[in-house]
PDB file of C-alpha atoms in Angstrom:
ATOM      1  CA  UNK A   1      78.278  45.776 -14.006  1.00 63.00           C
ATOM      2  CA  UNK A   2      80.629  43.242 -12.009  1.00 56.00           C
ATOM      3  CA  UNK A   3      81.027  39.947 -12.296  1.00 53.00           C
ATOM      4  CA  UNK A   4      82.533  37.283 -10.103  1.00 48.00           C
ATOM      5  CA  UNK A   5      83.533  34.111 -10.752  1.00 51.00           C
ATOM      6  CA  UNK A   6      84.290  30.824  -8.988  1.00 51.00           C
ATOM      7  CA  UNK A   7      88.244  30.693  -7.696  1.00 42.00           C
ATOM      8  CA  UNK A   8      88.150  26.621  -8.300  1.00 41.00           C
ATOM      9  CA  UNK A   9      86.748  23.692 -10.188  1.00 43.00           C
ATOM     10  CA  UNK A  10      86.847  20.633  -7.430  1.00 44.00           C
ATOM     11  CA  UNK A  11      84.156  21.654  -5.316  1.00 47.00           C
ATOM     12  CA  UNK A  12      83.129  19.602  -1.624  1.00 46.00           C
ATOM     13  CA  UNK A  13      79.240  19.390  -0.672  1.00 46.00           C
ATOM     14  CA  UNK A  14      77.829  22.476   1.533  1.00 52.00           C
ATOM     15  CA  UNK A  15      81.152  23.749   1.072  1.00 62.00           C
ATOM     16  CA  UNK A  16      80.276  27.448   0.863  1.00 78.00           C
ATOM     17  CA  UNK A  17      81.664  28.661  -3.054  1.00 77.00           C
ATOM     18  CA  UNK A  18      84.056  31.348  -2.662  1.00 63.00           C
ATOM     19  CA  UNK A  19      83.923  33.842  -5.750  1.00 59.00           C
ATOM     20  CA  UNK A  20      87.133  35.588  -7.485  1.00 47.00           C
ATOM     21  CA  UNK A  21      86.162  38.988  -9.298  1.00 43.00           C
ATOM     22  CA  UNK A  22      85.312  39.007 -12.613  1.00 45.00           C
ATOM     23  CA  UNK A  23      85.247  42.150 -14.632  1.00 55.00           C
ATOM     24  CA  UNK A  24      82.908  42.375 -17.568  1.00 66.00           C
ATOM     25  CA  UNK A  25      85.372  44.234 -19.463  1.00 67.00           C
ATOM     26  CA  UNK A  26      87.889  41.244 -19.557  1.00 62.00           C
ATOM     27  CA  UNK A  27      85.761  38.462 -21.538  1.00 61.00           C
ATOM     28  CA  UNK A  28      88.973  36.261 -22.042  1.00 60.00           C
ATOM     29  CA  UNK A  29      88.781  35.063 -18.810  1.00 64.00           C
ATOM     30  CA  UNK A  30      85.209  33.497 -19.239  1.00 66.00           C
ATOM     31  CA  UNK A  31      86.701  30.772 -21.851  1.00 64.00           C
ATOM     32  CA  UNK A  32      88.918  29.315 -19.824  1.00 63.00           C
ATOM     33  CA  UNK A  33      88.651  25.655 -20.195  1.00 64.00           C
ATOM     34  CA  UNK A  34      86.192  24.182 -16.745  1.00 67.00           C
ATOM     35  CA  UNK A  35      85.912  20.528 -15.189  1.00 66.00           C
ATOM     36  CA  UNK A  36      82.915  21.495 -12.484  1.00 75.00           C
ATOM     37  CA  UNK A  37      80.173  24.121 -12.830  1.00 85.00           C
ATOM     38  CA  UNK A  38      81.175  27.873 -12.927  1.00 88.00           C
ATOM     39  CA  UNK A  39      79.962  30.420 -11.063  1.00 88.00           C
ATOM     40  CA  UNK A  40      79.017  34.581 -11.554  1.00 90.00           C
ATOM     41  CA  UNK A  41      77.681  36.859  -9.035  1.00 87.00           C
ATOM     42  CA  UNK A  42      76.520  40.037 -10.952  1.00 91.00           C
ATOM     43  CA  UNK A  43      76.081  43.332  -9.647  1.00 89.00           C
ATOM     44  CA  UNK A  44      73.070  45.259 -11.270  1.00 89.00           C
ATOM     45  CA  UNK A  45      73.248  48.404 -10.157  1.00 85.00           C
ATOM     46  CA  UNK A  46      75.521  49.958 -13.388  1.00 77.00           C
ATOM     47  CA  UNK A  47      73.333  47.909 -15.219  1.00 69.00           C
ATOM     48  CA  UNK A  48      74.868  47.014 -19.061  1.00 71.00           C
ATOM     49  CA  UNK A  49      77.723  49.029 -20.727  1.00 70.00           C
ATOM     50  CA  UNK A  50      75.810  49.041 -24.195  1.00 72.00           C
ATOM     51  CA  UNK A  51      74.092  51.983 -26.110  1.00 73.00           C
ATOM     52  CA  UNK A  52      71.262  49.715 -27.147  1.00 84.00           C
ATOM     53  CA  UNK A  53      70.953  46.787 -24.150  1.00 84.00           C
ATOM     54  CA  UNK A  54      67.698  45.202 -25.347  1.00 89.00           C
ATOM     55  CA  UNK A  55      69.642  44.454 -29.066  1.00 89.00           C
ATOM     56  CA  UNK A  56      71.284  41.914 -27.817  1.00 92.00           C
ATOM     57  CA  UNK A  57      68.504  39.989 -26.492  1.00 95.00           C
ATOM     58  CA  UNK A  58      65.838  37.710 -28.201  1.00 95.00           C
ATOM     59  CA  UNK A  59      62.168  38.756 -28.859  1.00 95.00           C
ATOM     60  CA  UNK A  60      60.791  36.660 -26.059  1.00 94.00           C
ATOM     61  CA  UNK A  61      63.373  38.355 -23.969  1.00 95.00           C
ATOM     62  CA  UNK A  62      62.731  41.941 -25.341  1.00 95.00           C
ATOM     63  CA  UNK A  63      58.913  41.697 -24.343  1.00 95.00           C
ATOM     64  CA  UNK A  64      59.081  40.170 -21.075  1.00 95.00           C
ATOM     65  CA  UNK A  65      61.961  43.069 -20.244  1.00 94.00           C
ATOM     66  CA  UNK A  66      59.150  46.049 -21.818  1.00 93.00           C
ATOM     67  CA  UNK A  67      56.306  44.342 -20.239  1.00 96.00           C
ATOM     68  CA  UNK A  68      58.147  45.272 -16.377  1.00 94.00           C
ATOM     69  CA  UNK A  69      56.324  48.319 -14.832  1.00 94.00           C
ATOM     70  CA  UNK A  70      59.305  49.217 -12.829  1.00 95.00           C
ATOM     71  CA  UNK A  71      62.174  50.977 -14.614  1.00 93.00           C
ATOM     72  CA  UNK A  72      64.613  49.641 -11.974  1.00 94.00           C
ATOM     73  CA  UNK A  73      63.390  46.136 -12.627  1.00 95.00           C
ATOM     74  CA  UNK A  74      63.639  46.323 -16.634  1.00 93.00           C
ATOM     75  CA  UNK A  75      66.882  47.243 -16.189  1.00 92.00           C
ATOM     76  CA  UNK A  76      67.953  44.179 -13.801  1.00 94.00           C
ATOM     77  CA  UNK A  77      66.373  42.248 -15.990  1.00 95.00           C
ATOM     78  CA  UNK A  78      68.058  43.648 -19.190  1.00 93.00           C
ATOM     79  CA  UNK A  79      70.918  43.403 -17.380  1.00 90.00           C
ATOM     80  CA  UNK A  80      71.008  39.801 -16.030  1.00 92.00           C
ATOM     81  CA  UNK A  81      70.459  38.209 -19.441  1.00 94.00           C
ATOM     82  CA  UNK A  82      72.917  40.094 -21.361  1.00 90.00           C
ATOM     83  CA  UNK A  83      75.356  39.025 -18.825  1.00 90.00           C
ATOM     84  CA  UNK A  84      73.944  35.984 -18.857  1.00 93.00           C
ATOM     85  CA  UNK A  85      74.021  36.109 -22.786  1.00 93.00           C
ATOM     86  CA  UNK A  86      78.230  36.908 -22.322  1.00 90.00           C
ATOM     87  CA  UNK A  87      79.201  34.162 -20.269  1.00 90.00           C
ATOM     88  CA  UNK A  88      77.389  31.868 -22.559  1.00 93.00           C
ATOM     89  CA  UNK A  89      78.626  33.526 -25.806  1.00 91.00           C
ATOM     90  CA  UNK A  90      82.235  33.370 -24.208  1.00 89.00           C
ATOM     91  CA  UNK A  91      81.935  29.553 -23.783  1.00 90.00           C
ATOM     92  CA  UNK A  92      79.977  28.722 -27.320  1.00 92.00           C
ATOM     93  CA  UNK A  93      82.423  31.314 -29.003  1.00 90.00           C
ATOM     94  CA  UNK A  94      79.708  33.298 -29.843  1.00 92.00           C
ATOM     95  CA  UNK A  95      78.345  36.894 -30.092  1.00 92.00           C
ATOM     96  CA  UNK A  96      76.232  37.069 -26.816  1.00 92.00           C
ATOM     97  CA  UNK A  97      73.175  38.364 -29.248  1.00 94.00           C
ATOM     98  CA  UNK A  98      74.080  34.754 -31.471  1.00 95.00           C
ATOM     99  CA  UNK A  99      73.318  32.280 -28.461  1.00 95.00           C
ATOM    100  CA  UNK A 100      69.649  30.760 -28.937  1.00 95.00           C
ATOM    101  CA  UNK A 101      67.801  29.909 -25.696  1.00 95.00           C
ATOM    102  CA  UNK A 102      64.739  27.512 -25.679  1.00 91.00           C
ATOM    103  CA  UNK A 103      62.717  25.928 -22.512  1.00 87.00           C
ATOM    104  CA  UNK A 104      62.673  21.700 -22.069  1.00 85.00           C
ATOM    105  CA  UNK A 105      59.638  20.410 -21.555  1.00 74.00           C
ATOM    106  CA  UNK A 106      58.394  20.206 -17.792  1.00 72.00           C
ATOM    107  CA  UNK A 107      59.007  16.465 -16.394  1.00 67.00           C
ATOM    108  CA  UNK A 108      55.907  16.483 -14.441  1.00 66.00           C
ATOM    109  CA  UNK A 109      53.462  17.292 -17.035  1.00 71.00           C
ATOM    110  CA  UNK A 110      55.479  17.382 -20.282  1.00 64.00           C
ATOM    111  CA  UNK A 111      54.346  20.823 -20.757  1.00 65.00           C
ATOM    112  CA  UNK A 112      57.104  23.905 -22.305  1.00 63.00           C
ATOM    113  CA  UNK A 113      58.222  25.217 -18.830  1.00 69.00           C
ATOM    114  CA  UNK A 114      60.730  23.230 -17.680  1.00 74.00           C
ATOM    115  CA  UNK A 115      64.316  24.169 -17.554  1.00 86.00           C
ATOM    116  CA  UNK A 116      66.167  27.346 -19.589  1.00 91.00           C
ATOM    117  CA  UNK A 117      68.479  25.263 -21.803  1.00 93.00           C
ATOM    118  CA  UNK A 118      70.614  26.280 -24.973  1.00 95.00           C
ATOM    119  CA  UNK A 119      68.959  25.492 -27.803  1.00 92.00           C
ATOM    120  CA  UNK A 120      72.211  23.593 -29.899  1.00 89.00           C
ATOM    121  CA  UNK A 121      74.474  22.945 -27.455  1.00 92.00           C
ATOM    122  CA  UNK A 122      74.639  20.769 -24.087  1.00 91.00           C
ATOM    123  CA  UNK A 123      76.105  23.505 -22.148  1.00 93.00           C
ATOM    124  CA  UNK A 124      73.919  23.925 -18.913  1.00 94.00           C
ATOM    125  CA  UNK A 125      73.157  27.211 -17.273  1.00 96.00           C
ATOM    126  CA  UNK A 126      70.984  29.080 -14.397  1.00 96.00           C
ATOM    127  CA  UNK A 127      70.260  32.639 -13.509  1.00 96.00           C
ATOM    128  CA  UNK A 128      68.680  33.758 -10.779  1.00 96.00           C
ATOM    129  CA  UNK A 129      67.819  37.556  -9.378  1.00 96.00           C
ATOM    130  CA  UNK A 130      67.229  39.205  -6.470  1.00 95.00           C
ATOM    131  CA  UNK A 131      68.204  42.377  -4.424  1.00 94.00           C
ATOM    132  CA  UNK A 132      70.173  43.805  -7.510  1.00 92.00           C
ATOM    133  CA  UNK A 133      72.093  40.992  -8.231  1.00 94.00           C
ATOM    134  CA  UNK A 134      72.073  37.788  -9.913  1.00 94.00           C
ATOM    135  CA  UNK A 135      73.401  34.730  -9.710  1.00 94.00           C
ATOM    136  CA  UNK A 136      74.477  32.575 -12.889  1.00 93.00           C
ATOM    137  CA  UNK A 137      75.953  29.354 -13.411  1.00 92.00           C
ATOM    138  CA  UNK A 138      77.346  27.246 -16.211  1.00 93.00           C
ATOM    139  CA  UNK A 139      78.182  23.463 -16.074  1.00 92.00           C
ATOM    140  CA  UNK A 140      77.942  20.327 -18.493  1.00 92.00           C
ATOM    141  CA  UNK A 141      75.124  18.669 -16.497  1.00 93.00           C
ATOM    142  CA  UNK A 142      71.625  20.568 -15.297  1.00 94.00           C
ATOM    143  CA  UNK A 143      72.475  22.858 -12.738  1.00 95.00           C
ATOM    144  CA  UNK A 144      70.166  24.877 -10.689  1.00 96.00           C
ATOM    145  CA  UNK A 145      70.850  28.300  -8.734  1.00 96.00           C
ATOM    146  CA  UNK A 146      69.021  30.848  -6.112  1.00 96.00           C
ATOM    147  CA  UNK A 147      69.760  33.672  -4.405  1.00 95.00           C
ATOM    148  CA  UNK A 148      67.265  34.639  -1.441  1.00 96.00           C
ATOM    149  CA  UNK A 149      66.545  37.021   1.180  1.00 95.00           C
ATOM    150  CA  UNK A 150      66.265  36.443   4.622  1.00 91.00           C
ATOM    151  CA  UNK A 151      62.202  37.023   5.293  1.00 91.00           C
ATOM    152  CA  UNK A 152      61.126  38.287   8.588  1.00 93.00           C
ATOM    153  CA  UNK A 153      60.948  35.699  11.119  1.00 92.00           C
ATOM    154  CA  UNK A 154      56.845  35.299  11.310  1.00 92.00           C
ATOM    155  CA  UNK A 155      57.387  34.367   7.064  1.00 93.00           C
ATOM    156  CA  UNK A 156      60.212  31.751   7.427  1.00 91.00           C
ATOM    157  CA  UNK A 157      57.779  30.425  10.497  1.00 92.00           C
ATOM    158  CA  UNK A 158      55.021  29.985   8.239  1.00 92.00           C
ATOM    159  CA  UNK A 159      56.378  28.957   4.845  1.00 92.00           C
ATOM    160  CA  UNK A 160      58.561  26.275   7.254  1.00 91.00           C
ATOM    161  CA  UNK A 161      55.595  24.474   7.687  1.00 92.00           C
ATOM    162  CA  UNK A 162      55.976  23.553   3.702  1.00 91.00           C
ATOM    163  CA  UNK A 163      59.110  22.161   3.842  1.00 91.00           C
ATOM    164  CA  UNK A 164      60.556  18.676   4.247  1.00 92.00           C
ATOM    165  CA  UNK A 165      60.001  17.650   8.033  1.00 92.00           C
ATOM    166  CA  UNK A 166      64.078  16.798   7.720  1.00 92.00           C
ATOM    167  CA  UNK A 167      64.024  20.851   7.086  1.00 92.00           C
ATOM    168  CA  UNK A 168      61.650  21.767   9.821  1.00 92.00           C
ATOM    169  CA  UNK A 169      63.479  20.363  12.740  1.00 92.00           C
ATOM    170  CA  UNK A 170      66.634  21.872  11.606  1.00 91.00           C
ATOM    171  CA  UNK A 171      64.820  25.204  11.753  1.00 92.00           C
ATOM    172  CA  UNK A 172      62.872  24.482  14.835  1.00 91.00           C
ATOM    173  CA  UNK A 173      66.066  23.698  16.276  1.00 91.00           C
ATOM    174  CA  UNK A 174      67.830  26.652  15.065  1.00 90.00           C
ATOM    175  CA  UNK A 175      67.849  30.325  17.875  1.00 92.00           C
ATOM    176  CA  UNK A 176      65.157  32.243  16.674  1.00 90.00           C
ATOM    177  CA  UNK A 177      67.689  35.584  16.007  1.00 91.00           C
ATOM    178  CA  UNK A 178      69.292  32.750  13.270  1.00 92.00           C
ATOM    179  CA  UNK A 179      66.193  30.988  12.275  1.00 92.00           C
ATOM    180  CA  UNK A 180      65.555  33.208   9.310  1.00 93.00           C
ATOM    181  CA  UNK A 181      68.398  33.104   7.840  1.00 93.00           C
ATOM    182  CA  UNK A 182      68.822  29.460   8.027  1.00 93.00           C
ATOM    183  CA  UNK A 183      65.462  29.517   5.996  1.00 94.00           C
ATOM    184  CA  UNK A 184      66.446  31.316   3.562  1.00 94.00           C
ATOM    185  CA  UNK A 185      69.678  29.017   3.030  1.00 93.00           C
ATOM    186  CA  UNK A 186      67.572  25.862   3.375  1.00 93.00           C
ATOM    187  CA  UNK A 187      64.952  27.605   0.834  1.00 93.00           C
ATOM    188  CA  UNK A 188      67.849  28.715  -1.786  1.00 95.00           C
ATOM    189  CA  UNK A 189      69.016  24.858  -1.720  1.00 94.00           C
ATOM    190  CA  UNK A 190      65.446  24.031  -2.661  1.00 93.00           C
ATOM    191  CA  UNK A 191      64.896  26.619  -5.168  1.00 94.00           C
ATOM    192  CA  UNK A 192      68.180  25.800  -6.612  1.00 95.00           C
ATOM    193  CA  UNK A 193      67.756  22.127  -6.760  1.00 93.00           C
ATOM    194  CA  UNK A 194      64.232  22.431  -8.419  1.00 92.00           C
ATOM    195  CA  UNK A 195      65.393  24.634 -10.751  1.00 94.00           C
ATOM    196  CA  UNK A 196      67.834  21.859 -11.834  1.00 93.00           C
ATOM    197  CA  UNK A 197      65.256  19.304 -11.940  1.00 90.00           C
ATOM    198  CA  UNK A 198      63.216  21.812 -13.952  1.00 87.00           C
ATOM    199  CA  UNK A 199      59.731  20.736 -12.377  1.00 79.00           C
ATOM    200  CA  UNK A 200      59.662  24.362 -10.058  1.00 72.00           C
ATOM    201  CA  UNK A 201      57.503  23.431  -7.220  1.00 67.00           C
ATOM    202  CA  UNK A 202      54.992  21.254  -8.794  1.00 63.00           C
ATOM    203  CA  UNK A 203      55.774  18.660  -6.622  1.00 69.00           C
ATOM    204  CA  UNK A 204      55.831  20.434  -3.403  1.00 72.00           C
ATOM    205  CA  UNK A 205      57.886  21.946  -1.341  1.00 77.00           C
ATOM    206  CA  UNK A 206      58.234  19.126   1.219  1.00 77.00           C
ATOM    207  CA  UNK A 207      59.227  16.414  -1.363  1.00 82.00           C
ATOM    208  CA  UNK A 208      62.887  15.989  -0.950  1.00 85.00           C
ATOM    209  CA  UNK A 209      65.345  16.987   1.881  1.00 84.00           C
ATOM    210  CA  UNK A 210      67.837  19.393   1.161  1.00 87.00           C
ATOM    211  CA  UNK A 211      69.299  20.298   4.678  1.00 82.00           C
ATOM    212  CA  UNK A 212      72.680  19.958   6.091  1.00 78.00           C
ATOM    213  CA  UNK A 213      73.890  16.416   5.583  1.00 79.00           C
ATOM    214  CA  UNK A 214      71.572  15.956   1.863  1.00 81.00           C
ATOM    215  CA  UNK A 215      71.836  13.048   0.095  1.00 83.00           C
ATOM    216  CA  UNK A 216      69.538  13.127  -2.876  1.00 88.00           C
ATOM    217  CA  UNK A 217      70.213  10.726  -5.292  1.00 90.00           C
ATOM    218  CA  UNK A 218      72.621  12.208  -8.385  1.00 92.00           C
ATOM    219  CA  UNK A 219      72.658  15.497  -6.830  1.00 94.00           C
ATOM    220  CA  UNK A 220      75.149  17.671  -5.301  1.00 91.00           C
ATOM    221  CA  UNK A 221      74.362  20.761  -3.568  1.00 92.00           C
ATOM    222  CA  UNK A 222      76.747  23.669  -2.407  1.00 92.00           C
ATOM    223  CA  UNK A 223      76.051  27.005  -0.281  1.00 93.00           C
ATOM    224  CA  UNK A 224      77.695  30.240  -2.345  1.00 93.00           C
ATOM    225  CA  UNK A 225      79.258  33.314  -0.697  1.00 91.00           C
ATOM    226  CA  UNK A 226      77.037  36.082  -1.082  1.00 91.00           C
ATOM    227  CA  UNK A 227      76.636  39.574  -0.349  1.00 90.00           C
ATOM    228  CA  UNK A 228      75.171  40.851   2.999  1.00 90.00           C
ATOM    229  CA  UNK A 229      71.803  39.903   3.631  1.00 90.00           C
ATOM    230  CA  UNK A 230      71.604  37.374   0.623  1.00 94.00           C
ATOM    231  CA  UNK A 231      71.686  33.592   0.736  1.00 94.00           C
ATOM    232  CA  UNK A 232      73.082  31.460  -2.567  1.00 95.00           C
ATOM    233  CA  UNK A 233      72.651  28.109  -3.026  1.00 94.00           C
ATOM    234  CA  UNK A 234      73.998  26.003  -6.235  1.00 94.00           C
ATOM    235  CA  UNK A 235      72.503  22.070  -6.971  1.00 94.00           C
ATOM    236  CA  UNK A 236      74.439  20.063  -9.718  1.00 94.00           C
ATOM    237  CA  UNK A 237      73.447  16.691 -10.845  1.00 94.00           C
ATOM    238  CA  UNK A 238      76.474  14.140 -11.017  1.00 89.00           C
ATOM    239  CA  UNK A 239      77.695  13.657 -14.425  1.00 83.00           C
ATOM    240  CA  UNK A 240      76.738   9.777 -15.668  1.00 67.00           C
TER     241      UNK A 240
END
């Protein structure tokens, strides 16, 4: 399993992140002290390095990963959140199998599904998965990231219409043979920001602009290198 990590702390809006490589063997370099959010792009494919993966997560965890009919997507699963479970035992000084994850309450409708949150600390993180890989990141304020795949162009057409009108014209305006892609980037700065915000999309996709030139109130938001075919996106809310 590989793991990359961000190459620097003072990052610039829809600045695209470069990553440095991280390898999971080397756990000393996930402490190092941090001023902005950090970064990890996982590989999935050689999937954890332990005899017994599913010890080191929590019960919650350990059904949700059994309850997957695919093999191939229990063991991205198991995989993500053990690494996911590292980098946050690495900062908490922690065994990964010690760190206790909860859910905040939504902030639409107060119910238990907002944001993934530490359950005694105020460390920060997001994971997302996709096309055996995931994306996790680590800050001191909420933080929100996705990783998406480019949809064939009749999708991004259709789930366009759902988006900001800000976001349609820059996708109307875009050459069809790059108008999917620049979906998927607009849609991973969407996913990623409402992840943050820990509301999903319960208040539509079309609520807040997250284009090019974004300015949303508190927020920051950041492409991410990422492998071929794959857009990342990162959204970080300004520290108070």
């Amino acid at each position: 399993m590989t793991t990359t990590c961000l190459s620097r702390e003072t990052l610039t809006p829809l600045t695209p992140l470069t990553p440095r490589t991280y390898r999971s063997d080397r756990p000393a370099d996930l402490v190092q002290p941090f001023t902005g959010p950090r970064l990890w792009i996982v590989n999935l494919a050689a999937g954890p390095a332990e005899a017994n993966p599913l010890a080191l997560l929590d019960a919650k965890e350990r059904a949700k990963a059994t309850a997957f009919r695919s093999p191939l997507d229990r063991a991205h699963y198991t995989a993500s959140h053990i690494a996911l479970r590292r980098i946050l035992g690495a900062h908490l000084g922690r065994a990964p199998q010690d760190v206790r994850l909860a859910q905040d309450d939504c902030p639409v409708c107060d119910g238990g599904h907002g944001r993934p949150v530490v359950a005694d600390s105020s460390l920060q993180f997001s994971l997302s998965r996709r096309a055996g890989y995931c994306l996790i990141a680590v800050a001191r304020t909420a933080v929100g990231v996705d990783l998406e795949v480019a949809p064939e162009l009749e999708v991004a057409d259709e789930l366009a219409t759902t988006l900001h009108p800000g976001e349609r014209a820059l996708l109307e305006s875009a050459p069809p043979d790059r108008r999917a892609a620049a979906f998927a980037r607009i849609w991973a700065r969407k996913e990623a920001y409402l992840k943050g915000l820990g509301t999903g999309l319960a208040m539509g996709a079309a609520h807040d602009y997250v284009g090019e030139d974004a300015d949303v109130p508190d927020w920051r938001f950041h492409d991410v290198a990422a492998p071929a075919g794959l857009a990342a996106a990162l959204a970080i809310k300004e520290p108070v």
